[in-house]
Amino acid sequence: MLKVFKYTLIDLARNRFVLGYALLMLFVAEGLFFVEDDPAKALLSLVQVVMALVPLIALVFTIVYSYDSLEFTQLLAVQPIARRSILAGQLLALCTALLVAQGFGLGLPLIVHLPNLAALMLSLAGSGLVLVFTALGLLIALKQREKARGVGVGLTVWFLFVLVYDALLMALMFSFSDHPIEPYVVPLAALNPVDMGRILVMLQVDLAAMMGYSGAIYKHFFGSLGGIAVAAVVLLLWFFGPTLFSFRTFQRKDL
Amino acid sequence: MAEPRITFTDVGKRYGKLWALRELNVAFHPGEVVMIIGPNGSGKTTLIKCLLGLVRPTTGSIAVNGEVIGTDPNYRRSIGYMPQISQFPAALTIGQLLDMMRDIRGLNDAVVDDRLINELGLDKQLDKRLSDLSGGTRQKVSAVLALRSKPEILVMDEPTAGLDPVSASKVLGHAAEVREQGGTVLITSHLMEEVEALADRIAYLEDGQLRFILPMDEILQSTGQQRLAKALPLLLERKLAAGMNV
């Protein structure tokens, strides 16, 4: 596995898309800190960008890279090496490359402009999203035979997580506004890794007060160490769930 | 005759409703080159992929050196494979790719055969990125990867496609060496003229079934032809006339 990881990472280190991602994040983060006088406000804008952009980049890049390296994956699969080692090496390399790019593009400006707990939480949440959506991207690429269809499914998944899920929750809250449904909505929000990342960061900038009763419940639950641990576990489940399905799929897949 | 190196027993492969390979029973022996031919969609690639472990047979089993292959990848240590389409990680250099494959196969310098690298002129291009290579040069790299580990079983899918005649001849020369050293070579090719001189037996597939597997000499003698490209249509006509459903 480490051999596949090593050489895939060397390949990814010179990949223009990965370099572009690092520069894009750097440009956006530096730009926001430059135009906003208050770094805390820049952070809030950055949260919205990260929660939308990171899942999109991780999904689409993983899907496209997986399809483009299919013939090479076939060549690896005819070597005396287990399929699980090939997939583990490739997944680890993809996650590492995107995390390093994000560390450079997002982590560096945060350390320079706003070295506090909220910035750290944004970095961690962003890293969690990289892992989750890289795993989802790999699963999509393994399940769909055609590249265009795979990218289409990836964009649909992104759309569902980033926009549709929130819209549905809002509609639910609006429809049942006469009832105390927040205690049920909070766990539902936590099921979406993007929402969870957003909530965790928002709580660190003490924005919960602006989020009304829901904010109070978020604060009550996710404000504690136990709540953060639950959030981390949910994010890990979102990573390991698709990853396990990917391994099962790849083991049986006709290449 | 020696024990078969590769044995297909009742092997079938179904994709959805389509049987790409049906009831394949055939054995390939040490020290022979078998050319696998047939029309497009006849099952040649599926046969090769079953042997390589890229696809799982729906029915039957395949044995290599007497051991039925399963999920253990170690049997592939004895196999060298040259695919028809060679795509490699774009940002790696030729040298890095060769190192990677050597590491994965656990080979040391004493075991690897690097003659072909020099013969194909790749020794001067080891620092070149794979994305900068022409299709023909990628095929040369692919040939080196297949032959470098001195395999017992060499599988070549359209090995001369994209290669210049001199390089093609060198690659086929090394395939002949594998046979001389007791290896088993399986080749699929549409360019019969280039490969027929090497072939000991011809396996003809159609509609996923093995219609016949015959020694090359027998095909040429029975048809009175010098070249396989002319002998094969005659043989197929005769077999059709004899009601062999070819």
XYZ file of C-alpha atoms in Angstrom:
501
model
C 0.000 0.000 0.000
C 2.791 2.433 0.913
C 4.431 1.970 -2.498
C 1.203 2.841 -4.317
C 0.714 5.757 -1.902
C 4.245 7.063 -2.437
C 4.172 7.114 -6.231
C 0.552 8.301 -6.482
C 1.465 11.173 -4.176
C 4.487 12.043 -6.332
C 2.126 12.143 -9.309
C -0.424 14.264 -7.430
C 2.241 16.645 -6.139
C 2.821 17.751 -9.727
C -0.849 17.757 -10.638
C -1.973 21.163 -11.930
C -5.442 20.793 -10.464
C -4.070 20.252 -6.953
C -1.713 23.216 -7.311
C -4.603 25.279 -8.693
C -6.760 24.324 -5.709
C -4.073 25.448 -3.274
C -3.656 28.766 -5.093
C -7.415 29.309 -5.385
C -7.905 28.803 -1.638
C -4.966 31.096 -0.921
C -6.361 33.751 -3.255
C -9.877 33.553 -1.762
C -8.684 33.505 1.863
C -6.181 36.327 1.411
C -8.724 38.287 -0.612
C -11.364 38.045 2.109
C -8.932 39.021 4.853
C -7.789 41.922 2.668
C -11.249 43.380 1.916
C -12.661 42.910 5.437
C -11.289 45.138 8.203
C -12.452 42.730 10.889
C -10.753 39.343 10.517
C -13.682 37.691 12.360
C -16.066 38.877 9.609
C -13.668 37.601 6.956
C -13.720 34.258 8.725
C -17.526 34.104 8.479
C -17.374 34.696 4.733
C -14.598 32.141 4.486
C -16.767 29.564 6.253
C -19.416 29.864 3.534
C -16.786 29.539 0.797
C -15.099 26.550 2.422
C -18.377 24.707 3.086
C -19.376 25.027 -0.578
C -16.027 24.838 -2.361
C -14.222 22.075 -0.473
C -16.880 19.366 -1.043
C -17.148 20.360 -4.717
C -13.402 20.271 -5.372
C -12.853 17.050 -3.415
C -15.733 15.256 -5.154
C -15.045 16.341 -8.724
C -11.259 15.987 -8.512
C -11.434 12.514 -6.979
C -13.947 11.327 -9.562
C -12.010 12.732 -12.537
C -8.633 11.488 -11.233
C -10.053 8.018 -10.609
C -11.417 7.735 -14.147
C -8.259 9.130 -15.713
C -6.102 6.602 -13.888
C -8.323 3.600 -14.672
C -5.882 2.001 -17.138
C -3.047 2.449 -14.680
C -5.183 0.988 -11.900
C -5.704 -2.020 -14.186
C -1.953 -2.310 -14.625
C -1.515 -2.200 -10.847
C -4.245 -4.798 -10.412
C -2.311 -7.320 -12.518
C 0.737 -6.996 -10.267
C 1.225 -9.255 -7.218
C -0.507 -6.792 -4.933
C -3.900 -7.013 -3.229
C -6.644 -4.786 -4.550
C -7.272 -3.355 -1.096
C -3.649 -2.149 -1.024
C -4.087 -0.392 -4.369
C -7.262 1.375 -3.272
C -5.910 2.243 0.171
C -2.743 3.719 -1.367
C -4.694 5.774 -3.893
C -7.252 7.032 -1.347
C -4.550 7.962 1.128
C -2.590 9.814 -1.560
C -5.669 11.716 -2.776
C -6.586 12.754 0.781
C -2.998 13.742 1.575
C -2.587 15.830 -1.587
C -5.854 17.701 -1.059
C -5.175 18.205 2.654
C -1.703 19.594 1.983
C -3.102 21.904 -0.722
C -5.793 23.061 1.684
C -3.297 23.473 4.506
C -1.305 25.778 2.261
C -4.243 27.680 0.766
C -6.478 27.957 3.826
C -4.446 27.028 6.886
C -1.600 29.425 6.188
C -3.765 32.598 5.881
C -5.729 31.583 8.971
C -2.548 31.214 11.026
C -1.278 34.575 9.795
C -4.489 36.622 10.109
C -6.595 34.958 12.809
C -4.780 32.446 14.986
C -7.687 31.493 17.274
C -9.955 28.565 18.106
C -12.549 29.441 15.454
C -9.885 29.410 12.732
C -8.592 26.099 14.020
C -12.126 24.697 13.940
C -12.564 25.914 10.355
C -9.323 24.188 9.369
C -10.394 20.976 11.068
C -13.914 21.097 9.624
C -12.474 21.778 6.158
C -10.086 18.846 6.544
C -12.968 16.631 7.652
C -14.918 17.639 4.556
C -11.919 16.809 2.338
C -11.800 13.296 3.794
C -15.568 12.747 3.586
C -16.014 13.986 0.032
C -12.864 12.305 -1.276
C -14.243 9.013 0.064
C -17.629 9.740 -1.510
C -15.972 10.682 -4.809
C -14.027 7.435 -4.893
C -17.182 5.423 -4.252
C -19.018 7.237 -7.037
C -16.146 6.632 -9.466
C -16.143 2.930 -8.623
C -19.897 2.565 -8.945
C -20.316 4.424 -12.248
C -18.692 3.067 -15.398
C -18.793 6.312 -17.401
C -16.817 9.403 -16.465
C -19.530 11.889 -17.484
C -22.149 10.017 -15.491
C -19.792 9.823 -12.515
C -19.174 13.575 -12.571
C -22.930 14.124 -12.922
C -23.646 11.975 -9.873
C -20.896 13.813 -7.982
C -22.401 17.211 -8.796
C -25.839 15.941 -7.731
C -24.436 14.711 -4.410
C -22.748 18.076 -3.869
C -25.981 19.888 -4.713
C -27.935 17.714 -2.275
C -25.506 18.211 0.608
C -24.768 21.902 0.125
C -28.130 23.282 -0.983
C -31.052 20.866 -1.051
C -30.571 19.383 2.407
C -30.590 22.830 4.026
C -33.611 23.885 1.987
C -35.501 20.788 3.115
C -34.629 21.445 6.749
C -35.743 25.057 6.419
C -38.995 23.943 4.821
C -39.490 21.447 7.629
C -38.883 24.082 10.287
C -41.171 26.543 8.515
C -43.978 24.006 8.077
C -43.877 23.007 11.721
C -43.038 26.419 13.124
C -45.909 26.126 15.619
C -44.332 23.035 17.125
C -41.087 22.708 19.100
C -39.282 20.650 16.476
C -35.769 22.040 16.995
C -34.679 19.092 19.127
C -35.386 16.890 16.090
C -33.940 19.238 13.500
C -30.566 19.490 15.220
C -29.724 15.795 14.871
C -30.964 15.950 11.281
C -28.617 18.858 10.580
C -25.797 16.910 12.150
C -26.361 14.095 9.669
C -25.118 16.380 6.901
C -21.320 16.724 7.183
C -21.421 20.163 5.532
C -23.962 21.481 8.045
C -22.061 19.910 10.876
C -18.831 21.616 9.833
C -20.654 24.920 9.557
C -22.285 24.568 12.987
C -18.999 23.692 14.682
C -17.267 26.789 13.301
C -20.227 29.090 13.939
C -20.343 28.067 17.576
C -16.697 29.073 17.983
C -17.391 32.601 16.729
C -20.311 32.786 19.157
C -22.815 33.252 16.396
C -25.234 30.887 18.087
C -26.975 33.862 19.673
C -28.016 34.992 16.186
C -29.408 31.554 15.405
C -32.266 31.769 17.931
C -33.613 28.711 19.699
C -31.816 26.354 17.270
C -28.584 28.127 18.085
C -29.161 27.585 21.759
C -29.699 23.878 21.172
C -26.630 23.678 18.921
C -24.646 25.489 21.597
C -25.994 23.218 24.300
C -25.077 20.079 22.355
C -22.047 20.882 20.205
C -20.626 23.492 22.590
C -19.359 20.801 24.915
C -16.365 18.552 24.400
C -18.739 15.597 24.240
C -20.684 17.270 21.431
C -17.510 17.974 19.489
C -16.503 14.348 19.956
C -19.892 13.240 18.595
C -19.400 15.564 15.616
C -15.956 14.082 14.982
C -17.390 10.569 15.170
C -20.152 11.455 12.694
C -17.565 12.911 10.291
C -15.440 9.769 10.663
C -18.499 7.628 9.948
C -19.111 9.697 6.837
C -15.526 8.908 5.826
C -15.328 5.243 6.777
C -18.829 4.340 5.522
C -18.185 5.208 1.844
C -14.610 3.935 2.176
C -15.774 0.493 3.287
C -18.301 0.382 0.443
C -15.510 1.398 -1.951
C -13.301 -1.468 -0.778
C -16.152 -3.953 -1.155
C -16.986 -2.608 -4.607
C -13.375 -2.566 -5.813
C -12.745 -6.099 -4.537
C -15.574 -7.441 -6.722
C -15.330 -5.026 -9.626
C -14.528 -6.198 -13.135
C -11.759 -3.905 -14.338
C 3.989 -33.089 -22.830
C 4.764 -31.168 -19.661
C 2.066 -30.286 -17.161
C -0.005 -27.316 -18.357
C 1.089 -23.964 -17.026
C -2.402 -22.478 -17.376
C -5.648 -24.453 -17.380
C -9.104 -23.031 -18.037
C -11.855 -25.399 -16.860
C -15.453 -24.643 -17.901
C -14.721 -20.928 -17.672
C -17.601 -18.619 -18.516
C -18.054 -14.902 -18.021
C -21.360 -13.103 -18.218
C -21.813 -9.327 -18.362
C -25.493 -8.715 -17.633
C -27.330 -10.964 -20.068
C -24.401 -11.354 -22.444
C -22.007 -14.281 -22.151
C -18.625 -12.891 -23.220
C -16.988 -16.286 -22.661
C -18.679 -19.690 -22.541
C -17.536 -23.114 -21.384
C -13.907 -22.483 -22.118
C -11.755 -25.564 -21.633
C -8.186 -25.087 -22.739
C -4.645 -25.564 -21.479
C -1.504 -23.605 -22.292
C 1.876 -25.234 -21.825
C 5.402 -24.199 -20.901
C 7.569 -23.306 -23.865
C 4.825 -22.321 -26.275
C 3.459 -19.182 -27.876
C -0.283 -19.192 -28.462
C -1.843 -16.575 -30.652
C -5.436 -15.853 -29.695
C -7.477 -14.519 -32.569
C -11.100 -13.844 -33.365
C -13.436 -11.074 -34.457
C -14.162 -8.047 -32.285
C -16.235 -9.040 -29.282
C -15.260 -12.685 -29.581
C -13.994 -12.904 -25.983
C -10.221 -12.532 -26.444
C -9.849 -9.681 -23.972
C -12.188 -11.337 -21.473
C -10.091 -14.519 -21.616
C -6.951 -12.519 -20.865
C -8.647 -10.496 -18.129
C -9.883 -13.665 -16.438
C -6.334 -15.005 -16.344
C -4.964 -11.724 -15.003
C -7.618 -11.506 -12.302
C -9.086 -8.303 -13.695
C -12.483 -9.975 -14.059
C -13.927 -12.869 -12.094
C -15.257 -15.783 -14.118
C -18.983 -16.378 -13.645
C -18.439 -20.121 -13.960
C -15.483 -22.499 -13.867
C -11.937 -22.052 -12.639
C -8.459 -21.155 -13.837
C -5.312 -22.839 -12.561
C -1.775 -21.486 -12.895
C 0.992 -24.015 -12.281
C -1.628 -26.370 -10.870
C -3.009 -23.883 -8.327
C -6.531 -22.567 -8.811
C -6.358 -18.796 -8.752
C -8.492 -16.963 -6.216
C -8.066 -13.741 -4.332
C -4.389 -14.304 -3.471
C -2.472 -11.978 -5.822
C 0.844 -13.825 -5.527
C 0.306 -15.988 -8.624
C 0.638 -12.784 -10.645
C 4.310 -12.643 -9.648
C 4.930 -15.009 -12.558
C 2.951 -12.930 -15.078
C 4.098 -10.103 -17.305
C 1.344 -8.151 -19.036
C 1.519 -5.720 -21.904
C -1.885 -4.052 -22.391
C -3.160 -2.671 -25.665
C -3.664 0.805 -24.204
C -0.924 2.168 -21.976
C -1.869 5.009 -19.671
C 0.428 5.938 -16.820
C 0.418 8.616 -14.107
C 1.073 11.742 -16.147
C 3.482 13.486 -13.790
C 5.794 10.530 -13.135
C 8.941 10.026 -15.170
C 9.772 6.779 -16.975
C 12.433 6.080 -14.344
C 9.982 6.603 -11.482
C 7.443 4.291 -13.104
C 10.049 1.570 -13.568
C 11.134 1.985 -9.931
C 7.529 1.838 -8.759
C 6.810 -1.411 -10.576
C 10.088 -2.925 -9.430
C 9.225 -2.002 -5.825
C 5.700 -3.374 -6.096
C 6.927 -6.664 -7.538
C 9.671 -6.821 -4.921
C 12.431 -7.249 -7.519
C 16.085 -6.487 -6.942
C 18.575 -5.364 -9.550
C 20.036 -8.849 -9.922
C 16.681 -10.205 -11.092
C 15.474 -7.513 -13.451
C 16.245 -7.655 -17.146
C 16.964 -4.121 -18.355
C 18.278 -5.004 -21.814
C 15.064 -3.937 -23.509
C 15.338 -0.452 -21.961
C 18.542 0.114 -23.899
C 17.440 -1.723 -27.022
C 14.317 0.437 -27.321
C 16.278 3.622 -26.639
C 14.491 4.371 -23.378
C 17.732 4.643 -21.390
C 18.176 8.219 -22.597
C 14.614 9.177 -21.706
C 14.358 7.947 -18.114
C 13.877 11.490 -16.788
C 11.135 12.280 -19.269
C 7.612 12.639 -17.914
C 5.112 10.042 -19.056
C 2.692 12.783 -20.137
C 5.261 13.956 -22.682
C 5.616 10.568 -24.394
C 4.150 9.612 -27.749
C 1.815 6.624 -27.970
C 4.599 4.492 -29.447
C 7.034 5.337 -26.645
C 4.350 4.528 -24.057
C 3.995 1.127 -25.739
C 7.749 0.634 -25.420
C 7.543 1.432 -21.701
C 4.668 -1.002 -21.428
C 6.732 -3.726 -23.134
C 9.623 -3.110 -20.737
C 7.284 -3.372 -17.734
C 5.914 -6.678 -19.026
C 9.281 -8.263 -19.793
C 11.522 -6.784 -17.123
C 10.714 -9.350 -14.439
C 11.541 -12.335 -16.714
C 7.995 -13.693 -16.440
C 6.995 -17.347 -16.714
C 3.762 -16.233 -18.344
C 3.743 -13.347 -20.785
C 0.410 -11.888 -21.883
C 0.483 -9.377 -24.732
C -2.603 -7.606 -26.030
C -1.911 -6.241 -29.515
C 1.805 -5.888 -28.712
C 2.898 -4.358 -31.996
C 0.136 -1.747 -32.253
C 1.741 1.693 -32.301
C 5.311 0.386 -32.410
C 7.691 1.021 -35.270
C 8.767 -2.167 -37.108
C 12.237 -2.261 -35.530
C 10.912 -1.883 -31.989
C 8.112 -4.388 -32.691
C 10.672 -6.893 -33.855
C 12.777 -6.380 -30.717
C 9.769 -6.789 -28.432
C 8.694 -9.979 -30.216
C 12.293 -11.198 -30.027
C 12.138 -10.940 -26.253
C 8.797 -12.745 -26.254
C 10.499 -15.561 -28.190
C 13.200 -15.615 -25.504
C 10.546 -16.124 -22.847
C 9.354 -19.194 -24.762
C 12.896 -20.521 -25.177
C 13.355 -20.283 -21.423
C 10.258 -22.398 -20.867
C 7.747 -19.600 -20.514
C 4.206 -19.473 -21.849
C 3.312 -16.588 -24.133
C -0.242 -15.580 -25.007
C -0.663 -12.956 -27.710
C -3.777 -11.365 -29.139
C -3.237 -9.477 -32.338
C -5.025 -8.386 -35.471
C -1.704 -7.973 -37.252
C -1.173 -11.661 -37.984
C 1.801 -11.149 -40.315
C 3.884 -9.673 -37.499
C 3.138 -12.339 -34.941
C 2.577 -15.533 -36.908
C 6.268 -16.342 -37.166
C 6.303 -16.590 -33.387
C 3.126 -18.606 -32.848
C 3.174 -22.318 -32.071
C -0.594 -22.659 -31.810
C -3.551 -20.594 -32.903
C -6.656 -20.337 -30.740
C -9.737 -19.072 -32.545
C -12.562 -17.552 -30.523
C -15.987 -16.536 -31.746
C -19.097 -15.520 -29.805
C -17.264 -16.235 -26.570
C -16.497 -19.827 -27.514
C -13.243 -21.481 -28.437
C -13.894 -22.808 -31.942
C -10.517 -24.456 -32.344
C -6.958 -24.432 -31.113
C -4.511 -25.916 -33.586
C -0.756 -25.990 -34.177
C 0.364 -23.356 -36.627
C 2.054 -25.944 -38.881
C -1.128 -27.967 -39.091
C -3.156 -24.948 -40.188
C -0.674 -24.034 -42.902
C -0.229 -27.626 -44.131
C -3.927 -28.467 -44.192
C -4.720 -25.346 -46.218
C -1.610 -25.433 -48.406
C -0.907 -21.793 -47.611
C 2.270 -20.056 -46.485
C 0.662 -17.271 -44.477
C -1.849 -17.403 -41.678
C -3.819 -14.453 -43.080
C -4.647 -16.599 -46.144
C -4.866 -19.943 -44.396
C -7.324 -18.855 -41.745
C -10.250 -17.914 -44.031
C -9.839 -21.228 -45.883
C -9.818 -23.173 -42.655
C -12.905 -21.364 -41.387
C -14.718 -22.069 -44.676
C -13.870 -25.759 -44.413
C -15.020 -25.983 -40.863
C -18.258 -24.211 -41.774
C -18.799 -26.644 -44.608
C -18.148 -29.509 -42.228
C -20.923 -28.157 -40.006
C -18.722 -27.079 -37.180
C -20.713 -23.877 -36.706
C -17.729 -21.611 -37.187
